[in-house]
Amino acid sequence: MARFKGRFATAAVLNCACVALLAAQLVLCFDNVLSESVVNDDYRQNLFWVPSLATPALFTQDLLADYSRSFNPPGLKLLYGLAVNAGLTGPAFGKILSFVLFLVFIAGVARLGRAVGGRNASLVVPLLVTFVLLNNKYYFRACMGGLARNFAFPL
C-alpha cells in the first residue's frame, strides 16, 4: 500500500509540473497568439493568398499566388476556405489549427505513454508530455502556422 501511495504522489507531482509548464508557456506566448501580425514566416510565404478563397478577385494573374496554391493540398485549401468564409482570417485559423493539432499530438503521446508504461503509465505519461513540452521549440518551429506539414507531426 505504501508503494502505491508513493507512486500516486510522484505521478501527482509530475502531472502538476506538466500543467504548470504548459500554463507558463501559454502565459509567455499569449500576446503572440492573440496578435494578428505575429505569424510563422512560412505562413507568409505559403498561405498569403488565403483571402482569395473568400474574395476570388484577389491575386488574379499573380504567378507567385498560383505557384503557392498549386503545392498546397486540396484538404488544406478546403479547411482554410471554410474558415475564411466563416469570417476567420487566415492567420487566426492557422493558429487555431496548430493548437488543435498540438492537442492531438499530446493525446497521442499520452496514449503512447500508457501503452509503453503499462503498470507505470501514471509515471510515464507525464514524463513524456513534459519532455514534449520542454522541447516544444522543435515542434513550434516546424509546425506552427497552420501549414500542411502540421498534419505530419501528430501522425
CSV table of C-alpha atoms in Angstrom, one decimal:
chain,number,residue,atom,x,y,z
A,1,MET,CA,0.0,0.0,0.0
A,2,ALA,CA,2.8,2.4,0.8
A,3,ARG,CA,4.4,1.7,-2.6
A,4,PHE,CA,1.1,2.6,-4.3
A,5,LYS,CA,0.8,5.9,-2.3
A,6,GLY,CA,4.4,6.8,-3.3
A,7,ARG,CA,3.7,6.2,-7.0
A,8,PHE,CA,0.5,8.2,-6.8
A,9,ALA,CA,2.3,11.1,-5.1
A,10,THR,CA,5.1,11.0,-7.7
A,11,ALA,CA,2.5,10.9,-10.5
A,12,ALA,CA,0.6,13.8,-9.0
A,13,VAL,CA,3.8,15.9,-8.7
A,14,LEU,CA,4.7,15.2,-12.3
A,15,ASN,CA,1.2,16.0,-13.6
A,16,CYS,CA,1.2,19.3,-11.7
A,17,ALA,CA,4.6,20.1,-13.2
A,18,CYS,CA,3.3,19.4,-16.7
A,19,VAL,CA,0.3,21.6,-16.1
A,20,ALA,CA,2.5,24.4,-14.6
A,21,LEU,CA,4.9,24.2,-17.6
A,22,LEU,CA,2.1,24.4,-20.1
A,23,ALA,CA,0.5,27.3,-18.2
A,24,ALA,CA,3.8,29.2,-18.1
A,25,GLN,CA,4.3,28.7,-21.8
A,26,LEU,CA,0.8,29.8,-22.6
A,27,VAL,CA,1.3,33.0,-20.5
A,28,LEU,CA,4.6,33.8,-22.2
A,29,CYS,CA,3.1,33.3,-25.7
A,30,PHE,CA,-0.3,34.7,-25.1
A,31,ASP,CA,0.4,38.1,-26.7
A,32,ASN,CA,1.8,36.4,-29.8
A,33,VAL,CA,-1.1,34.1,-30.1
A,34,LEU,CA,-3.6,36.9,-30.0
A,35,SER,CA,-1.6,39.2,-32.3
A,36,GLU,CA,-2.8,39.1,-35.9
A,37,SER,CA,0.6,40.3,-37.1
A,38,VAL,CA,2.7,37.6,-35.5
A,39,VAL,CA,2.7,34.6,-37.8
A,40,ASN,CA,5.1,31.8,-38.8
A,41,ASP,CA,7.3,33.1,-41.5
A,42,ASP,CA,6.4,30.1,-43.7
A,43,TYR,CA,2.7,31.2,-43.4
A,44,ARG,CA,3.6,34.5,-45.1
A,45,GLN,CA,5.3,32.7,-47.9
A,46,ASN,CA,2.9,29.8,-48.5
A,47,LEU,CA,-0.6,31.0,-47.5
A,48,PHE,CA,-0.6,34.7,-48.2
A,49,TRP,CA,-3.2,34.0,-50.9
A,50,VAL,CA,-5.9,32.6,-48.4
A,51,PRO,CA,-8.1,35.7,-48.5
A,52,SER,CA,-8.7,35.0,-52.2
A,53,LEU,CA,-10.7,31.9,-51.1
A,54,ALA,CA,-13.4,34.3,-49.9
A,55,THR,CA,-12.7,37.1,-52.4
A,56,PRO,CA,-11.8,35.5,-55.8
A,57,ALA,CA,-10.8,38.9,-57.2
A,58,LEU,CA,-7.7,39.0,-55.1
A,59,PHE,CA,-4.4,37.7,-56.5
A,60,THR,CA,-5.7,37.2,-60.0
A,61,GLN,CA,-3.0,36.7,-62.6
A,62,ASP,CA,-0.4,36.5,-59.8
A,63,LEU,CA,2.2,33.9,-60.6
A,64,LEU,CA,3.5,33.6,-57.0
A,65,ALA,CA,0.0,33.1,-55.7
A,66,ASP,CA,-0.7,30.5,-58.4
A,67,TYR,CA,2.5,28.7,-57.5
A,68,SER,CA,1.8,28.7,-53.8
A,69,ARG,CA,-1.8,27.5,-54.4
A,70,SER,CA,-0.5,24.6,-56.5
A,71,PHE,CA,1.6,22.9,-53.9
A,72,ASN,CA,-0.8,23.2,-51.0
A,73,PRO,CA,-3.0,20.1,-50.7
A,74,PRO,CA,-6.7,20.3,-51.5
A,75,GLY,CA,-7.7,19.4,-48.0
A,76,LEU,CA,-5.8,22.3,-46.5
A,77,LYS,CA,-7.4,24.6,-49.1
A,78,LEU,CA,-10.8,23.3,-48.1
A,79,LEU,CA,-10.2,23.9,-44.4
A,80,TYR,CA,-8.9,27.4,-45.0
A,81,GLY,CA,-11.8,28.1,-47.4
A,82,LEU,CA,-14.3,27.1,-44.8
A,83,ALA,CA,-12.6,29.1,-42.1
A,84,VAL,CA,-12.3,32.3,-44.3
A,85,ASN,CA,-15.9,32.0,-45.5
A,86,ALA,CA,-16.9,31.7,-41.8
A,87,GLY,CA,-15.3,35.0,-41.0
A,88,LEU,CA,-11.9,34.0,-39.6
A,89,THR,CA,-8.7,35.4,-41.0
A,90,GLY,CA,-6.0,33.1,-42.4
A,91,PRO,CA,-3.5,33.7,-39.6
A,92,ALA,CA,-6.2,33.3,-36.9
A,93,PHE,CA,-7.3,30.0,-38.4
A,94,GLY,CA,-3.6,28.9,-38.8
A,95,LYS,CA,-3.1,29.4,-35.0
A,96,ILE,CA,-6.3,27.6,-34.2
A,97,LEU,CA,-5.4,24.7,-36.5
A,98,SER,CA,-1.9,24.5,-35.0
A,99,PHE,CA,-3.3,24.4,-31.5
A,100,VAL,CA,-5.8,21.7,-32.3
A,101,LEU,CA,-3.1,19.6,-34.0
A,102,PHE,CA,-0.8,20.1,-31.0
A,103,LEU,CA,-3.6,18.8,-28.7
A,104,VAL,CA,-3.9,15.7,-31.0
A,105,PHE,CA,-0.2,15.2,-30.7
A,106,ILE,CA,-0.3,15.5,-26.9
A,107,ALA,CA,-3.1,12.9,-26.8
A,108,GLY,CA,-1.0,10.6,-28.9
A,109,VAL,CA,1.9,11.0,-26.6
A,110,ALA,CA,-0.3,10.2,-23.6
A,111,ARG,CA,-1.6,7.1,-25.4
A,112,LEU,CA,1.9,6.0,-26.2
A,113,GLY,CA,2.9,6.5,-22.6
A,114,ARG,CA,0.0,4.3,-21.5
A,115,ALA,CA,0.9,1.6,-24.0
A,116,VAL,CA,4.6,1.7,-23.1
A,117,GLY,CA,4.2,2.4,-19.4
A,118,GLY,CA,1.7,-0.4,-18.7
A,119,ARG,CA,1.5,-0.6,-14.9
A,120,ASN,CA,3.6,2.6,-14.5
A,121,ALA,CA,1.6,4.6,-17.0
A,122,SER,CA,0.8,7.2,-14.4
A,123,LEU,CA,4.6,8.0,-14.3
A,124,VAL,CA,5.5,7.5,-17.9
A,125,VAL,CA,2.7,9.7,-19.4
A,126,PRO,CA,3.6,12.9,-17.5
A,127,LEU,CA,7.3,12.3,-18.2
A,128,LEU,CA,6.7,12.0,-22.0
A,129,VAL,CA,4.4,15.0,-22.0
A,130,THR,CA,6.9,17.1,-20.0
A,131,PHE,CA,9.6,16.1,-22.4
A,132,VAL,CA,7.5,17.2,-25.4
A,133,LEU,CA,6.6,20.5,-23.7
A,134,LEU,CA,10.2,21.2,-22.7
A,135,ASN,CA,11.3,20.5,-26.3
A,136,ASN,CA,8.4,22.3,-28.0
A,137,LYS,CA,10.7,24.7,-29.8
A,138,TYR,CA,11.3,21.9,-32.3
A,139,TYR,CA,7.5,21.4,-32.7
A,140,PHE,CA,6.6,25.0,-32.8
A,141,ARG,CA,9.5,25.9,-35.2
A,142,ALA,CA,8.3,23.4,-37.8
A,143,CYS,CA,4.6,23.1,-37.0
A,144,MET,CA,3.1,26.4,-36.2
A,145,GLY,CA,1.2,28.5,-38.7
A,146,GLY,CA,-1.4,26.0,-40.0
A,147,LEU,CA,0.7,24.7,-42.8
A,148,ALA,CA,0.2,21.3,-44.5
A,149,ARG,CA,3.3,19.9,-42.6
A,150,ASN,CA,1.5,20.4,-39.3
A,151,PHE,CA,-0.5,17.3,-40.0
A,152,ALA,CA,2.6,15.1,-40.2
A,153,PHE,CA,3.8,15.6,-36.6
A,154,PRO,CA,0.7,14.3,-34.8
A,155,LEU,CA,0.7,11.2,-37.0
